[in-house]
Amino acid sequence: MSSFLFDHQQLENSLRHAGLRPTRQRIELAELLFGDGKDRHLTAEQLYATARAAGKKISRATVYNALRDFAAKGLVHKILVDQDQVYFDTNVSEHQHLYIEDEHRLVDILLNNCSWQSEVELPEDMTLERVDVIFRLRRKA
Amino acid sequence: MSSFLFDHQQLENSLRHAGLRPTRQRIELAELLFGDGKDRHLTAEQLYATARAAGKKISRATVYNALRDFAAKGLVHKILVDQDQVYFDTNVSEHQHLYIEDEHRLVDILLNNCSWQSEVELPEDMTLERVDVIFRLRRKA
DNA sequence: CTCAATGCAAAGTATTTGCAACCGA
DNA sequence: TCGGTTGCAAATACTTTGCATTGAG
């Protein structure tokens, strides 16, 4: 039995369905990101390191390109919590985050009373792309 | 009459009260940031350009240092909405933001039904620093 | 006086880009 | 074949740092 919930074929279909040509590199990255169905928060550098450590032959620029394209197609979400690096979230369903600043660690949470969506009046010609909610935590002194 | 709500003396006191030595540069920056009492969202580079345009003699590094220190003391808030630059918000009371991505423009909003604060269970040894809420908007195609 | 703050340029670092080689359809 | 993708290194741009100088208390 495989440790993957999704196999190459399924990932390939996902990429194709998203309008992305399923190249070897994209499939391998998709496998690392989505293969086991678990939610991940990682940076481009982390994914690059992970891929290389797994023996994948891929360049840094391709990882950045792939993540940019994945995000543009909604396969992952960008999370801007840290001044120095962008995190990518493999969980694209609506949810919120805790961010432990000292540890640079993200935790998914799910709020129930999110009635504020309707409370905001948007300009006529604007679309609500997403609502980012981040609870910033610090270790007590 | 002056165009400033807060004069040098008051700004100097604010800095001192925050535990920051009121140097000429910090006072001048504070004046640009808080002088008229209006809410601002600006980047370090924007503040630097503004200061220089106003004839202030100050270096880029000092602007970055000052904003870092102001943020550490709670005089301004960092807003991470853009991958490329950090915005600083002179409004440090609790509120939320609209971000028009195409224009790199931030708008303050105020949500009323923010009961979700209590809904989140924090680890015992953690403190909630802040909750960042950003409504990301795009111009309709 | 003394130590914090400033200024300048250099360094640092995540990310993007230019362009030739490559490959999927 | 053809245009999208990759790879490498160089470029970019925001931010930080090293260190000598300055200035607030």
GROMACS .gro file of C-alpha atoms (C1' of nucleotides) in nm:
model
  332
    1MET     CA    1   0.000   0.000   0.000
    2SER     CA    2   0.110   0.353  -0.074
    3SER     CA    3   0.152   0.636   0.173
    4PHE     CA    4  -0.023   0.863  -0.074
    5LEU     CA    5  -0.389   0.943  -0.077
    6PHE     CA    6  -0.354   1.086  -0.423
    7ASP     CA    7  -0.149   0.921  -0.694
    8HIS     CA    8   0.030   1.071  -0.991
    9GLN     CA    9  -0.273   1.035  -1.214
   10GLN     CA   10  -0.501   1.224  -0.979
   11LEU     CA   11  -0.250   1.500  -0.921
   12GLU     CA   12  -0.193   1.523  -1.295
   13ASN     CA   13  -0.566   1.563  -1.344
   14SER     CA   14  -0.583   1.832  -1.077
   15LEU     CA   15  -0.310   2.030  -1.248
   16ARG     CA   16  -0.468   1.989  -1.589
   17HIS     CA   17  -0.808   2.084  -1.451
   18ALA     CA   18  -0.653   2.398  -1.303
   19GLY     CA   19  -0.513   2.488  -1.641
   20LEU     CA   20  -0.155   2.399  -1.558
   21ARG     CA   21   0.047   2.171  -1.779
   22PRO     CA   22   0.137   1.867  -1.570
   23THR     CA   23   0.513   1.863  -1.597
   24ARG     CA   24   0.733   1.627  -1.403
   25GLN     CA   25   0.838   1.905  -1.166
   26ARG     CA   26   0.487   2.029  -1.096
   27ILE     CA   27   0.362   1.677  -1.035
   28GLU     CA   28   0.645   1.605  -0.795
   29LEU     CA   29   0.580   1.927  -0.606
   30ALA     CA   30   0.206   1.858  -0.603
   31GLU     CA   31   0.282   1.517  -0.458
   32LEU     CA   32   0.487   1.670  -0.180
   33LEU     CA   33   0.218   1.929  -0.116
   34PHE     CA   34  -0.102   1.730  -0.154
   35GLY     CA   35   0.005   1.365  -0.178
   36ASP     CA   36  -0.100   1.260   0.169
   37GLY     CA   37  -0.399   1.491   0.197
   38LYS     CA   38  -0.262   1.662   0.505
   39ASP     CA   39  -0.268   2.038   0.552
   40ARG     CA   40   0.065   2.211   0.523
   41HIS     CA   41   0.207   2.558   0.569
   42LEU     CA   42   0.541   2.598   0.403
   43THR     CA   43   0.765   2.846   0.232
   44ALA     CA   44   0.918   2.821  -0.113
   45GLU     CA   45   1.258   2.755   0.039
   46GLN     CA   46   1.118   2.482   0.260
   47LEU     CA   47   0.950   2.314  -0.033
   48TYR     CA   48   1.267   2.344  -0.236
   49ALA     CA   49   1.471   2.187   0.044
   50THR     CA   50   1.213   1.913   0.089
   51ALA     CA   51   1.209   1.835  -0.280
   52ARG     CA   52   1.587   1.821  -0.301
   53ALA     CA   53   1.607   1.611   0.013
   54ALA     CA   54   1.363   1.371  -0.150
   55GLY     CA   55   1.602   1.340  -0.439
   56LYS     CA   56   1.393   1.539  -0.683
   57LYS     CA   57   1.588   1.717  -0.953
   58ILE     CA   58   1.440   2.062  -0.961
   59SER     CA   59   1.563   2.418  -0.955
   60ARG     CA   60   1.482   2.687  -0.704
   61ALA     CA   61   1.323   2.910  -0.967
   62THR     CA   62   1.088   2.632  -1.070
   63VAL     CA   63   0.966   2.593  -0.714
   64TYR     CA   64   0.896   2.965  -0.693
   65ASN     CA   65   0.726   2.956  -1.033
   66ALA     CA   66   0.518   2.654  -0.941
   67LEU     CA   67   0.399   2.801  -0.613
   68ARG     CA   68   0.314   3.128  -0.785
   69ASP     CA   69   0.113   2.940  -1.046
   70PHE     CA   70  -0.052   2.711  -0.791
   71ALA     CA   71  -0.158   3.014  -0.591
   72ALA     CA   72  -0.285   3.194  -0.900
   73LYS     CA   73  -0.502   2.892  -0.979
   74GLY     CA   74  -0.625   2.853  -0.623
   75LEU     CA   75  -0.451   2.523  -0.550
   76VAL     CA   76  -0.276   2.686  -0.255
   77HIS     CA   77  -0.318   3.011  -0.067
   78LYS     CA   78  -0.052   3.264   0.011
   79ILE     CA   79  -0.028   3.362   0.377
   80LEU     CA   80   0.146   3.687   0.463
   81VAL     CA   81   0.228   3.667   0.831
   82ASP     CA   82   0.601   3.704   0.834
   83GLN     CA   83   0.795   3.998   0.707
   84ASP     CA   84   1.065   3.781   0.556
   85GLN     CA   85   0.893   3.496   0.380
   86VAL     CA   86   0.566   3.397   0.223
   87TYR     CA   87   0.391   3.086   0.348
   88PHE     CA   88   0.175   2.870   0.127
   89ASP     CA   89  -0.124   2.689   0.270
   90THR     CA   90  -0.241   2.367   0.111
   91ASN     CA   91  -0.577   2.403   0.282
   92VAL     CA   92  -0.782   2.626   0.055
   93SER     CA   93  -1.114   2.589   0.231
   94GLU     CA   94  -1.228   2.884   0.439
   95HIS     CA   95  -1.052   2.892   0.772
   96GLN     CA   96  -0.839   3.115   0.991
   97HIS     CA   97  -0.495   3.103   1.148
   98LEU     CA   98  -0.310   3.125   1.472
   99TYR     CA   99   0.044   3.245   1.427
  100ILE     CA  100   0.297   3.184   1.702
  101GLU     CA  101   0.542   3.458   1.625
  102ASP     CA  102   0.831   3.330   1.832
  103GLU     CA  103   0.826   2.995   1.656
  104HIS     CA  104   0.716   3.108   1.311
  105ARG     CA  105   0.444   2.847   1.335
  106LEU     CA  106   0.101   2.853   1.178
  107VAL     CA  107  -0.201   2.664   1.311
  108ASP     CA  108  -0.534   2.628   1.135
  109ILE     CA  109  -0.847   2.721   1.326
  110LEU     CA  110  -1.211   2.742   1.227
  111LEU     CA  111  -1.437   3.018   1.352
  112ASN     CA  112  -1.810   2.963   1.352
  113ASN     CA  113  -1.958   3.307   1.406
  114CYS     CA  114  -1.824   3.466   1.093
  115SER     CA  115  -2.124   3.685   1.025
  116TRP     CA  116  -1.901   3.984   0.957
  117GLN     CA  117  -1.874   3.888   0.592
  118SER     CA  118  -2.213   4.041   0.530
  119GLU     CA  119  -2.140   4.338   0.749
  120VAL     CA  120  -1.889   4.491   0.511
  121GLU     CA  121  -2.012   4.699   0.223
  122LEU     CA  122  -1.790   4.663  -0.078
  123PRO     CA  123  -1.759   4.911  -0.363
  124GLU     CA  124  -1.980   4.813  -0.658
  125ASP     CA  125  -1.695   4.727  -0.892
  126MET     CA  126  -1.500   4.522  -0.640
  127THR     CA  127  -1.495   4.152  -0.565
  128LEU     CA  128  -1.408   4.000  -0.230
  129GLU     CA  129  -1.115   3.776  -0.301
  130ARG     CA  130  -1.065   3.642   0.048
  131VAL     CA  131  -1.071   3.735   0.415
  132ASP     CA  132  -0.746   3.672   0.595
  133VAL     CA  133  -0.776   3.637   0.972
  134ILE     CA  134  -0.465   3.591   1.180
  135PHE     CA  135  -0.449   3.561   1.558
  136ARG     CA  136  -0.099   3.664   1.654
  137LEU     CA  137   0.029   3.490   1.965
  138ARG     CA  138   0.335   3.538   2.180
  139ARG     CA  139   0.478   3.322   2.451
  140LYS     CA  140   0.409   3.474   2.789
  141ALA     CA  141   0.704   3.640   2.956
  142MET     CA  142  -0.306   7.869   1.371
  143SER     CA  143  -0.105   7.558   1.305
  144SER     CA  144  -0.199   7.270   1.081
  145PHE     CA  145  -0.092   7.035   1.356
  146LEU     CA  146  -0.314   6.885   1.620
  147PHE     CA  147  -0.009   6.781   1.815
  148ASP     CA  148   0.291   7.004   1.864
  149HIS     CA  149   0.654   6.915   1.920
  150GLN     CA  150   0.613   6.910   2.294
  151GLN     CA  151   0.326   6.664   2.288
  152LEU     CA  152   0.502   6.436   2.041
  153GLU     CA  153   0.816   6.454   2.251
  154ASN     CA  154   0.615   6.350   2.552
  155SER     CA  155   0.459   6.061   2.362
  156LEU     CA  156   0.800   5.933   2.263
  157ARG     CA  157   0.938   5.971   2.612
  158HIS     CA  158   0.632   5.803   2.757
  159ALA     CA  159   0.684   5.513   2.518
  160GLY     CA  160   1.041   5.479   2.639
  161LEU     CA  161   1.198   5.626   2.328
  162ARG     CA  162   1.453   5.903   2.347
  163PRO     CA  163   1.302   6.202   2.168
  164THR     CA  164   1.564   6.280   1.910
  165ARG     CA  165   1.518   6.536   1.638
  166GLN     CA  166   1.468   6.265   1.377
  167ARG     CA  167   1.211   6.071   1.576
  168ILE     CA  168   1.018   6.386   1.656
  169GLU     CA  169   1.014   6.490   1.292
  170LEU     CA  170   0.894   6.148   1.185
  171ALA     CA  171   0.634   6.145   1.460
  172GLU     CA  172   0.514   6.480   1.337
  173LEU     CA  173   0.473   6.347   0.985
  174LEU     CA  174   0.299   6.036   1.116
  175PHE     CA  175   0.080   6.176   1.393
  176GLY     CA  176   0.098   6.553   1.364
  177ASP     CA  177  -0.243   6.609   1.212
  178GLY     CA  178  -0.416   6.325   1.392
  179LYS     CA  179  -0.519   6.156   1.069
  180ASP     CA  180  -0.487   5.784   1.010
  181ARG     CA  181  -0.214   5.680   0.772
  182HIS     CA  182  -0.091   5.364   0.607
  183LEU     CA  183   0.257   5.401   0.472
  184THR     CA  184   0.576   5.215   0.404
  185ALA     CA  185   0.923   5.296   0.527
  186GLU     CA  186   1.021   5.413   0.181
  187GLN     CA  187   0.716   5.636   0.157
  188LEU     CA  188   0.790   5.791   0.492
  189TYR     CA  189   1.152   5.840   0.395
  190ALA     CA  190   1.050   6.009   0.070
  191THR     CA  191   0.797   6.224   0.252
  192ALA     CA  192   1.049   6.332   0.510
  193ARG     CA  193   1.309   6.419   0.248
  194ALA     CA  194   1.052   6.601   0.039
  195ALA     CA  195   0.967   6.804   0.349
  196GLY     CA  196   1.328   6.906   0.372
  197LYS     CA  197   1.406   6.692   0.674
  198LYS     CA  198   1.765   6.577   0.698
  199ILE     CA  199   1.741   6.211   0.785
  200SER     CA  200   1.884   5.886   0.658
  201ARG     CA  201   1.699   5.587   0.526
  202ALA     CA  202   1.832   5.361   0.800
  203THR     CA  203   1.701   5.596   1.066
  204VAL     CA  204   1.353   5.580   0.917
  205TYR     CA  205   1.362   5.201   0.923
  206ASN     CA  206   1.498   5.205   1.278
  207ALA     CA  207   1.239   5.453   1.395
  208LEU     CA  208   0.949   5.260   1.246
  209ARG     CA  209   1.081   4.939   1.397
  210ASP     CA  210   1.103   5.105   1.737
  211PHE     CA  211   0.766   5.279   1.706
  212ALA     CA  212   0.606   4.945   1.622
  213ALA     CA  213   0.782   4.770   1.909
  214LYS     CA  214   0.641   5.031   2.146
  215GLY     CA  215   0.294   5.015   1.999
  216LEU     CA  216   0.290   5.366   1.851
  217VAL     CA  217   0.220   5.216   1.509
  218HIS     CA  218   0.115   4.874   1.385
  219LYS     CA  219   0.279   4.670   1.116
  220ILE     CA  220   0.045   4.548   0.844
  221LEU     CA  221   0.157   4.257   0.632
  222VAL     CA  222  -0.061   4.261   0.323
  223ASP     CA  223   0.190   4.296   0.047
  224GLN     CA  224   0.462   4.055  -0.035
  225ASP     CA  225   0.711   4.330  -0.110
  226GLN     CA  226   0.671   4.592   0.157
  227VAL     CA  227   0.554   4.639   0.511
  228TYR     CA  228   0.289   4.900   0.579
  229PHE     CA  229   0.269   5.090   0.904
  230ASP     CA  230  -0.065   5.197   1.043
  231THR     CA  231  -0.084   5.504   1.263
  232ASN     CA  232  -0.424   5.392   1.389
  233VAL     CA  233  -0.350   5.153   1.674
  234SER     CA  234  -0.704   5.114   1.800
  235GLU     CA  235  -0.878   4.788   1.718
  236HIS     CA  236  -1.004   4.786   1.362
  237GLN     CA  237  -0.982   4.589   1.041
  238HIS     CA  238  -0.874   4.652   0.683
  239LEU     CA  239  -0.984   4.639   0.326
  240TYR     CA  240  -0.696   4.591   0.087
  241ILE     CA  241  -0.742   4.677  -0.278
  242GLU     CA  242  -0.474   4.461  -0.427
  243ASP     CA  243  -0.460   4.623  -0.769
  244GLU     CA  244  -0.398   4.964  -0.617
  245HIS     CA  245  -0.197   4.861  -0.313
  246ARG     CA  246  -0.441   5.063  -0.111
  247LEU     CA  247  -0.552   5.005   0.249
  248VAL     CA  248  -0.879   5.123   0.395
  249ASP     CA  249  -0.979   5.111   0.760
  250ILE     CA  250  -1.305   4.947   0.851
  251LEU     CA  251  -1.469   4.866   1.182
  252LEU     CA  252  -1.656   4.544   1.240
  253ASN     CA  253  -1.912   4.531   1.518
  254ASN     CA  254  -1.985   4.162   1.562
  255CYS     CA  255  -1.639   4.057   1.661
  256SER     CA  256  -1.745   3.791   1.909
  257TRP     CA  257  -1.498   3.546   1.766
  258GLN     CA  258  -1.230   3.676   1.999
  259SER     CA  259  -1.377   3.469   2.280
  260GLU     CA  260  -1.435   3.172   2.057
  261VAL     CA  261  -1.069   3.089   2.021
  262GLU     CA  262  -0.902   2.887   2.291
  263LEU     CA  263  -0.541   2.986   2.335
  264PRO     CA  264  -0.268   2.773   2.485
  265GLU     CA  265  -0.213   2.853   2.853
  266ASP     CA  266   0.128   3.007   2.810
  267MET     CA  267   0.036   3.224   2.513
  268THR     CA  268  -0.087   3.581   2.489
  269LEU     CA  269  -0.302   3.718   2.211
  270GLU     CA  270  -0.098   3.998   2.063
  271ARG     CA  271  -0.346   4.109   1.800
  272VAL     CA  272  -0.599   3.987   1.548
  273ASP     CA  273  -0.529   4.093   1.195
  274VAL     CA  274  -0.830   4.092   0.963
  275ILE     CA  275  -0.787   4.178   0.598
  276PHE     CA  276  -1.058   4.180   0.333
  277ARG     CA  277  -0.878   4.136   0.004
  278LEU     CA  278  -1.053   4.305  -0.287
  279ARG     CA  279  -1.002   4.297  -0.660
  280ARG     CA  280  -1.145   4.513  -0.931
  281LYS     CA  281  -1.410   4.322  -1.123
  282ALA     CA  282  -1.306   4.204  -1.467
  283DC     C1'  283   3.077   6.196   3.004
  284DT     C1'  284   2.834   5.790   2.847
  285DC     C1'  285   2.562   5.518   2.595
  286DA     C1'  286   2.196   5.535   2.272
  287DA     C1'  287   2.085   5.696   1.814
  288DT     C1'  288   2.227   5.839   1.357
  289DG     C1'  289   2.422   5.805   0.885
  290DC     C1'  290   2.639   5.600   0.520
  291DA     C1'  291   2.746   5.232   0.246
  292DA     C1'  292   2.782   4.755   0.225
  293DA     C1'  293   2.572   4.326   0.311
  294DG     C1'  294   2.187   4.021   0.340
  295DT     C1'  295   1.805   3.768   0.163
  296DA     C1'  296   1.364   3.629  -0.040
  297DT     C1'  297   1.201   3.655  -0.484
  298DT     C1'  298   1.201   3.771  -0.986
  299DT     C1'  299   1.385   3.790  -1.441
  300DG     C1'  300   1.646   3.710  -1.890
  301DC     C1'  301   1.728   3.387  -2.191
  302DA     C1'  302   1.877   2.949  -2.382
  303DA     C1'  303   1.758   2.465  -2.360
  304DC     C1'  304   1.389   2.150  -2.304
  305DC     C1'  305   0.957   1.903  -2.325
  306DG     C1'  306   0.458   1.819  -2.328
  307DA     C1'  307   0.061   1.825  -2.644
  308DT     C1'  308   0.643   2.168  -3.446
  309DC     C1'  309   0.515   2.531  -3.104
  310DG     C1'  310   0.460   2.761  -2.711
  311DG     C1'  311   0.473   2.681  -2.228
  312DT     C1'  312   0.822   2.538  -1.875
  313DT     C1'  313   1.265   2.477  -1.674
  314DG     C1'  314   1.723   2.601  -1.504
  315DC     C1'  315   2.092   2.884  -1.404
  316DA     C1'  316   2.283   3.297  -1.278
  317DA     C1'  317   2.225   3.770  -1.248
  318DA     C1'  318   1.931   4.124  -1.108
  319DT     C1'  319   1.600   4.342  -0.806
  320DA     C1'  320   1.428   4.559  -0.400
  321DC     C1'  321   1.328   4.587   0.074
  322DT     C1'  322   1.549   4.573   0.491
  323DT     C1'  323   1.939   4.505   0.811
  324DT     C1'  324   2.404   4.564   0.969
  325DG     C1'  325   2.890   4.738   1.075
  326DC     C1'  326   3.106   5.097   1.239
  327DA     C1'  327   3.248   5.564   1.298
  328DT     C1'  328   3.020   5.997   1.440
  329DT     C1'  329   2.688   6.254   1.685
  330DG     C1'  330   2.386   6.397   2.053
  331DA     C1'  331   2.058   6.350   2.450
  332DG     C1'  332   2.053   6.324   2.948
   0.00000   0.00000   0.00000
